[in-house]
Amino acid sequence: QHDDDGGPQPEKHCGHGRGGMGEEVTRKEDKRFITGRGNYVDDIKKPRMLHCEIVRSPHAHARIEDIDGSRAMALDDVVAVLTADDLLEHGLATMPTLMDDTQDVLVNDKVKFQSQEVAAVIATDRYAAKDGAEKVEVEYDVLDPVIGAEEALEDDAPVIREELDDQDDNHIFDWETGDAEATDAVFDAADVTVEEQMEYQRLHPAPIETCGCVADWDPGDDKMTVHMTSQAPHAHRTLFSQVSGIPEHKVRIVSPDVGGGFGNKVPIYPGYVVAAAASYVLERPVKWVEERSENIQTTGFARDYDMTGELAATENGEIKGVKVDVLADHGAYNAAAQPSKFPAGFFNIFTGSYDIEAAHGSLTAAYTNTAPGGVAYRCSFRVTEAVYLIERMVKVLADELDLDPAEIRRRNFIPSDAFPYESATGWNYDSGDYEKALDKALEMADYDHYREEQQRRIEEDADKLIGIGISSFTEVVGAGPGKQCDIAGIEMFDSADLRVNPTGNAVLRVGVQTQGQGHETTFAQIIAEELGMDVDNIVVEHGDTDTEPYGLGTYGSRSTPVAGAAAAVAARKVRDKAKSIAANELEAAEEDIEWDRESGEFHVAGAPERSITITEIAAGAYMNHPGSEEPGLEATNYYDPPEMTYPFGSYIVIVEVDRETGEVDFEKFVAVDDCGNRINPMIIEGQIHGGLAQGIGTAMMEHVTYDDNGNVTGGDFMNYLLPTAKEIPNFDTGHTVTPSPHHPIGAKGVGESPTVGSPPAIVNAVVDAMSHSGVSHVEMPMTPDAVWEALDEAELTL
Ligand code: MCN
Ligand code: CUN
């Protein structure tokens, strides 16, 4: 379904026709993908290349007594068996995590989660490496595993991280935000308070392409080249250099085409380090590519927050205060991928879209015998958890007060004239118009009709109940500013380098890294808009640290807010210089030259027929440059955003709940998003569709589960369920436009909004179908049996 605004939009070019801002330019990169010419890590083949297979622990918690690789080495095609001892020689047995913890590359002493990396087998092909891995004999002394944060913090829980000097329990850190005293005061004075405990289960980003690399040490140039699945090639280059001791100018990271990242490809994993070490030692290229179960069981997971929320309000539903307490499971290492000064990510944005007087949050994080991780999966650093908490709590409060959940939101929204707005936990929202987005969504959803239908079904004791769920979320994306946000100390700016060729086409190099978001198209559109060039005449390059300007990569929907700004500023620098060249070519004074966005040309003020295009100017820059300027036409910008951007939206989900089976059907799914000025509406819609699918996966089926022995029981696609086309309904998408006041082109990010915003709308809908019988919460994933249980408890089953 398309936007309701004035019916379907023209297929291409709805602006000035050159493929600038707001035009539905078809994706330039798709020709390569749909003709089978994509180039992913596993497509890379090098002469003399070896293959790496990792030997993994079957136990979650065990001491390693002995590793014997001799039977593996006896196989013809096996070249080497590596253990922690071999890596120790090169100082590579451990690596730093992004949160300053130290993770084993290969286990030296004690295994801390199932499938942890214990040894590596290097062989001439992948099958031989796998055969070799099966022959490596490891003797384990099995220990009691600690599964679940609550159990981990019990007094008698086995200590997982005994190797750390200051660690005699499984507690990692405590964190606090807001004003406890002020919040207690509004709670004491409140007419009503509500409380609900809710778990945001452990998820996995599960990109279709798993993680992998080809490491190639060149002893001739003393240079390490690593082609890898990286969302942040430059940051990874710096970390690689720091960990390996190879000088940074001798490290080249290349991200070729990346088959989905969703946050999974932000951290560095042991496999990368092992492959690089093996290539260095053996002086041959080494490929390592994970299998699906390795990806789900060992690489960065998401969420795993056990949250208790409380709201205080007046009896007419004015929210006065919010409290939240969280128990966070970080797995065996603190390896969350987020700005280092934010141990709980941006979770403290939990006041959401509402003007709330006082707020307080606290959190305790624990080590458990499970894979490390903690933020990835389309989340903007824990905003997903924060949005889930507040949007669920508003529904709980609405039910308590018997108020319409749309109405209670309206009564509490930050008013549109209150921006810039500082929240109770200190965030500076740039712009918003929440009521407008909600009104639009209500209209698109035919809200009143479904409320009536819901009532009718209840009165008729119908077999299928109707539930209507709303989420009016606010996102925060676009980290920096560099002074607040860094990765391993590197400030989170981003960059663009624009070079216009003598024949009038251009190459834009950016520091961010597309994983499917369509940057090769949308970044070209920014340049097309700013320079009056045709979008087809601009090539966007990314992902090679030897040629691209330094950037912090793509995650947290930061590409548009940060690198998009850098691209616009670089283009404007080029435009400034172009003006002087235009003056020279048109034989006019520079102050008389005007840029006309509509025609994409420069002309002499008052004489529009005396005009010149960027192509002609480009020729002038190289073939007839004015004496006042250097030859050439290029510019670079490193952009440190003054603030983050705050996209938002209202989602309305209407479900039918089957009282006999507990099955949930989506009757209607409305998503109204506001990401400020829109670069490419078609790409935005694709982002929304994909993100909503992931939101449905989250709410309905995805869960990395463990049994009491620490076995990952939800660690492959038989057990970790992803939604397919069958589970995904049609979406009705709409939009409002509230530009970001501080962004050069007024744009905010959008990639994460649908995954952040939709799970509470879906849970609110299922709860809403049963709330007349007193149901206040259903835990995710809301599988049919979980929903049936809730129906049964409320005596609603047939
Ligand atoms: N866009 C636009 N106008 C705007 C905002 C964005 O046209 N006002 C376009 C952008 O130009 C870009 C796309 O929408 O082409 C997403 O932009 P943005 O919101 O800036 O997000 P990023 O490009 O930084 O992508 C990151 C975000 C995250 S954090 C995850 S996780 C995620 C997501 O994007 N992973 C994805 N979407 C994904 N889509 C695909 N196909 N694959 C992934 O791995
Ligand atoms: Cu948090 S998942 Mo995206 O930011 O790469």
mmCIF file of N, CA and C and ligand atoms in Angstrom, residues 260-263 377-379 515-519 522-523 554-561 675-680 683-684 687 747-752, ligand 1:
data_model
loop_
_atom_site.group_PDB
_atom_site.id
_atom_site.type_symbol
_atom_site.label_atom_id
_atom_site.label_comp_id
_atom_site.label_asym_id
_atom_site.label_seq_id
_atom_site.Cartn_x
_atom_site.Cartn_y
_atom_site.Cartn_z
ATOM 1 N N GLY A 260 23.220 -7.362 4.654
ATOM 2 C CA GLY A 260 22.467 -7.078 5.874
ATOM 3 C C GLY A 260 23.403 -7.007 7.056
ATOM 4 N N GLY A 261 23.163 -6.062 7.912
ATOM 5 C CA GLY A 261 23.986 -5.913 9.119
ATOM 6 C C GLY A 261 23.091 -5.873 10.343
ATOM 7 N N PHE A 262 22.189 -4.898 10.358
ATOM 8 C CA PHE A 262 21.220 -4.733 11.444
ATOM 9 C C PHE A 262 21.892 -4.604 12.804
ATOM 10 N N GLY A 263 23.147 -4.180 12.819
ATOM 11 C CA GLY A 263 23.875 -4.012 14.079
ATOM 12 C C GLY A 263 24.813 -5.158 14.378
ATOM 13 N N TYR A 377 20.774 -4.797 16.407
ATOM 14 C CA TYR A 377 19.459 -5.109 15.859
ATOM 15 C C TYR A 377 18.541 -3.901 15.798
ATOM 16 N N ARG A 378 18.864 -3.025 14.903
ATOM 17 C CA ARG A 378 17.963 -1.944 14.522
ATOM 18 C C ARG A 378 17.360 -1.241 15.728
ATOM 19 N N CYS A 379 18.238 -0.737 16.576
ATOM 20 C CA CYS A 379 17.777 -0.322 17.897
ATOM 21 C C CYS A 379 18.198 1.050 18.340
ATOM 22 N N GLN A 515 24.599 -1.431 4.048
ATOM 23 C CA GLN A 515 24.414 -2.885 4.188
ATOM 24 C C GLN A 515 23.119 -3.299 3.510
ATOM 25 N N GLY A 516 22.586 -2.396 2.691
ATOM 26 C CA GLY A 516 21.303 -2.649 2.046
ATOM 27 C C GLY A 516 20.394 -1.430 2.068
ATOM 28 N N GLN A 517 20.871 -0.355 2.702
ATOM 29 C CA GLN A 517 20.017 0.830 2.874
ATOM 30 C C GLN A 517 19.928 1.691 1.624
ATOM 31 N N GLY A 518 20.751 1.412 0.623
ATOM 32 C CA GLY A 518 20.621 2.169 -0.626
ATOM 33 C C GLY A 518 21.440 3.450 -0.684
ATOM 34 N N HIS A 519 22.544 3.501 0.051
ATOM 35 C CA HIS A 519 23.343 4.735 0.086
ATOM 36 C C HIS A 519 23.864 5.145 -1.289
ATOM 37 N N THR A 522 20.883 7.234 -2.453
ATOM 38 C CA THR A 522 20.416 8.403 -1.701
ATOM 39 C C THR A 522 21.517 9.446 -1.506
ATOM 40 N N PHE A 523 22.753 9.001 -1.326
ATOM 41 C CA PHE A 523 23.834 9.990 -1.185
ATOM 42 C C PHE A 523 24.062 10.716 -2.518
ATOM 43 N N THR A 554 28.067 2.887 9.733
ATOM 44 C CA THR A 554 26.606 2.919 9.658
ATOM 45 C C THR A 554 25.956 2.051 10.725
ATOM 46 N N TYR A 555 25.286 2.678 11.628
ATOM 47 C CA TYR A 555 24.482 2.027 12.679
ATOM 48 C C TYR A 555 23.784 3.181 13.369
ATOM 49 N N GLY A 556 22.832 2.864 14.240
ATOM 50 C CA GLY A 556 22.138 3.939 14.947
ATOM 51 C C GLY A 556 21.518 4.948 13.980
ATOM 52 N N SER A 557 21.109 4.496 12.796
ATOM 53 C CA SER A 557 20.523 5.385 11.765
ATOM 54 C C SER A 557 21.286 6.705 11.690
ATOM 55 N N ARG A 558 22.607 6.610 11.664
ATOM 56 C CA ARG A 558 23.397 7.838 11.704
ATOM 57 C C ARG A 558 23.869 8.303 10.325
ATOM 58 N N SER A 559 23.665 7.479 9.297
ATOM 59 C CA SER A 559 24.233 7.842 8.004
ATOM 60 C C SER A 559 23.644 9.143 7.462
ATOM 61 N N THR A 560 22.337 9.246 7.473
ATOM 62 C CA THR A 560 21.707 10.459 6.973
ATOM 63 C C THR A 560 21.994 11.651 7.897
ATOM 64 N N PRO A 561 21.750 11.495 9.209
ATOM 65 C CA PRO A 561 21.999 12.638 10.083
ATOM 66 C C PRO A 561 23.450 13.122 10.080
ATOM 67 N N CYS A 675 10.508 11.571 9.332
ATOM 68 C CA CYS A 675 11.973 11.591 9.404
ATOM 69 C C CYS A 675 12.489 12.897 8.831
ATOM 70 N N GLY A 676 11.704 13.961 9.036
ATOM 71 C CA GLY A 676 12.113 15.260 8.517
ATOM 72 C C GLY A 676 12.020 15.261 7.006
ATOM 73 N N ASN A 677 12.878 16.046 6.373
ATOM 74 C CA ASN A 677 12.867 16.090 4.909
ATOM 75 C C ASN A 677 13.307 14.746 4.369
ATOM 76 N N ARG A 678 12.621 14.303 3.313
ATOM 77 C CA ARG A 678 12.840 12.947 2.822
ATOM 78 C C ARG A 678 13.686 12.975 1.560
ATOM 79 N N ILE A 679 14.695 12.145 1.539
ATOM 80 C CA ILE A 679 15.562 12.110 0.362
ATOM 81 C C ILE A 679 14.909 11.254 -0.719
ATOM 82 N N ASN A 680 14.583 10.008 -0.401
ATOM 83 C CA ASN A 680 13.987 9.106 -1.383
ATOM 84 C C ASN A 680 12.809 8.349 -0.755
ATOM 85 N N ILE A 683 12.814 4.515 -1.001
ATOM 86 C CA ILE A 683 13.771 3.823 -0.129
ATOM 87 C C ILE A 683 13.297 3.892 1.318
ATOM 88 N N ILE A 684 12.742 5.020 1.701
ATOM 89 C CA ILE A 684 12.198 5.127 3.061
ATOM 90 C C ILE A 684 11.116 4.074 3.268
ATOM 91 N N GLN A 687 12.621 0.801 3.818
ATOM 92 C CA GLN A 687 13.163 0.726 5.172
ATOM 93 C C GLN A 687 12.041 0.459 6.183
ATOM 94 N N ALA A 747 17.058 16.696 7.324
ATOM 95 C CA ALA A 747 16.672 15.285 7.352
ATOM 96 C C ALA A 747 17.001 14.653 8.712
ATOM 97 N N LYS A 748 16.204 13.688 9.097
ATOM 98 C CA LYS A 748 16.490 12.850 10.258
ATOM 99 C C LYS A 748 16.664 11.417 9.752
ATOM 100 N N GLY A 749 17.183 10.545 10.582
ATOM 101 C CA GLY A 749 17.319 9.139 10.183
ATOM 102 C C GLY A 749 15.964 8.445 10.216
ATOM 103 N N VAL A 750 15.902 7.263 9.598
ATOM 104 C CA VAL A 750 14.614 6.556 9.583
ATOM 105 C C VAL A 750 14.767 5.038 9.681
ATOM 106 N N GLY A 751 15.976 4.527 9.415
ATOM 107 C CA GLY A 751 16.159 3.085 9.264
ATOM 108 C C GLY A 751 15.686 2.251 10.445
ATOM 109 N N GLU A 752 15.804 2.809 11.632
ATOM 110 C CA GLU A 752 15.454 2.000 12.804
ATOM 111 C C GLU A 752 14.038 2.216 13.296
HETATM 112 N N1 MCN B 1 16.623 8.180 4.048
HETATM 113 C C1 MCN B 1 15.962 9.106 3.268
HETATM 114 N N2 MCN B 1 15.461 10.258 3.858
HETATM 115 C C2 MCN B 1 15.570 10.467 5.183
HETATM 116 C C3 MCN B 1 16.218 9.499 5.992
HETATM 117 C C4 MCN B 1 16.753 8.360 5.385
HETATM 118 O O1 MCN B 1 15.827 8.907 2.068
HETATM 119 N N3 MCN B 1 15.092 11.575 5.749
HETATM 120 C C5 MCN B 1 17.269 7.009 3.430
HETATM 121 C C6 MCN B 1 18.780 7.130 3.546
HETATM 122 O O2 MCN B 1 19.342 7.924 2.572
HETATM 123 C C7 MCN B 1 19.228 5.692 3.509
HETATM 124 C C8 MCN B 1 18.083 4.985 4.233
HETATM 125 O O3 MCN B 1 16.947 5.845 4.130
HETATM 126 O O4 MCN B 1 19.360 5.272 2.187
HETATM 127 C C9 MCN B 1 18.394 4.736 5.717
HETATM 128 O O5 MCN B 1 18.943 5.901 6.242
HETATM 129 P P1 MCN B 1 19.238 6.173 7.793
HETATM 130 O O6 MCN B 1 17.986 6.225 8.555
HETATM 131 O O7 MCN B 1 20.156 7.334 7.858
HETATM 132 O O8 MCN B 1 19.990 4.864 8.317
HETATM 133 P P2 MCN B 1 21.421 4.305 7.916
HETATM 134 O O9 MCN B 1 21.636 4.469 6.490
HETATM 135 O O10 MCN B 1 22.430 4.810 8.865
HETATM 136 O O11 MCN B 1 21.183 2.775 8.160
HETATM 137 C C10 MCN B 1 21.237 2.221 9.439
HETATM 138 C C11 MCN B 1 19.953 1.581 9.861
HETATM 139 C C12 MCN B 1 20.248 0.619 10.955
HETATM 140 S S1 MCN B 1 21.001 1.229 12.326
HETATM 141 C C13 MCN B 1 20.008 -0.715 10.818
HETATM 142 S S2 MCN B 1 20.346 -1.712 12.124
HETATM 143 C C14 MCN B 1 19.474 -1.226 9.589
HETATM 144 C C15 MCN B 1 18.744 -0.229 8.787
HETATM 145 O O12 MCN B 1 19.364 0.943 8.721
HETATM 146 N N4 MCN B 1 20.092 -2.216 8.941
HETATM 147 C C16 MCN B 1 19.698 -2.519 7.656
HETATM 148 N N5 MCN B 1 18.178 -0.668 7.635
HETATM 149 C C17 MCN B 1 18.702 -1.744 6.999
HETATM 150 N N6 MCN B 1 18.294 -2.066 5.736
HETATM 151 C C18 MCN B 1 18.874 -3.100 5.095
HETATM 152 N N7 MCN B 1 18.453 -3.408 3.857
HETATM 153 N N8 MCN B 1 19.880 -3.829 5.663
HETATM 154 C C19 MCN B 1 20.302 -3.569 6.922
HETATM 155 O O13 MCN B 1 21.281 -4.275 7.453
#
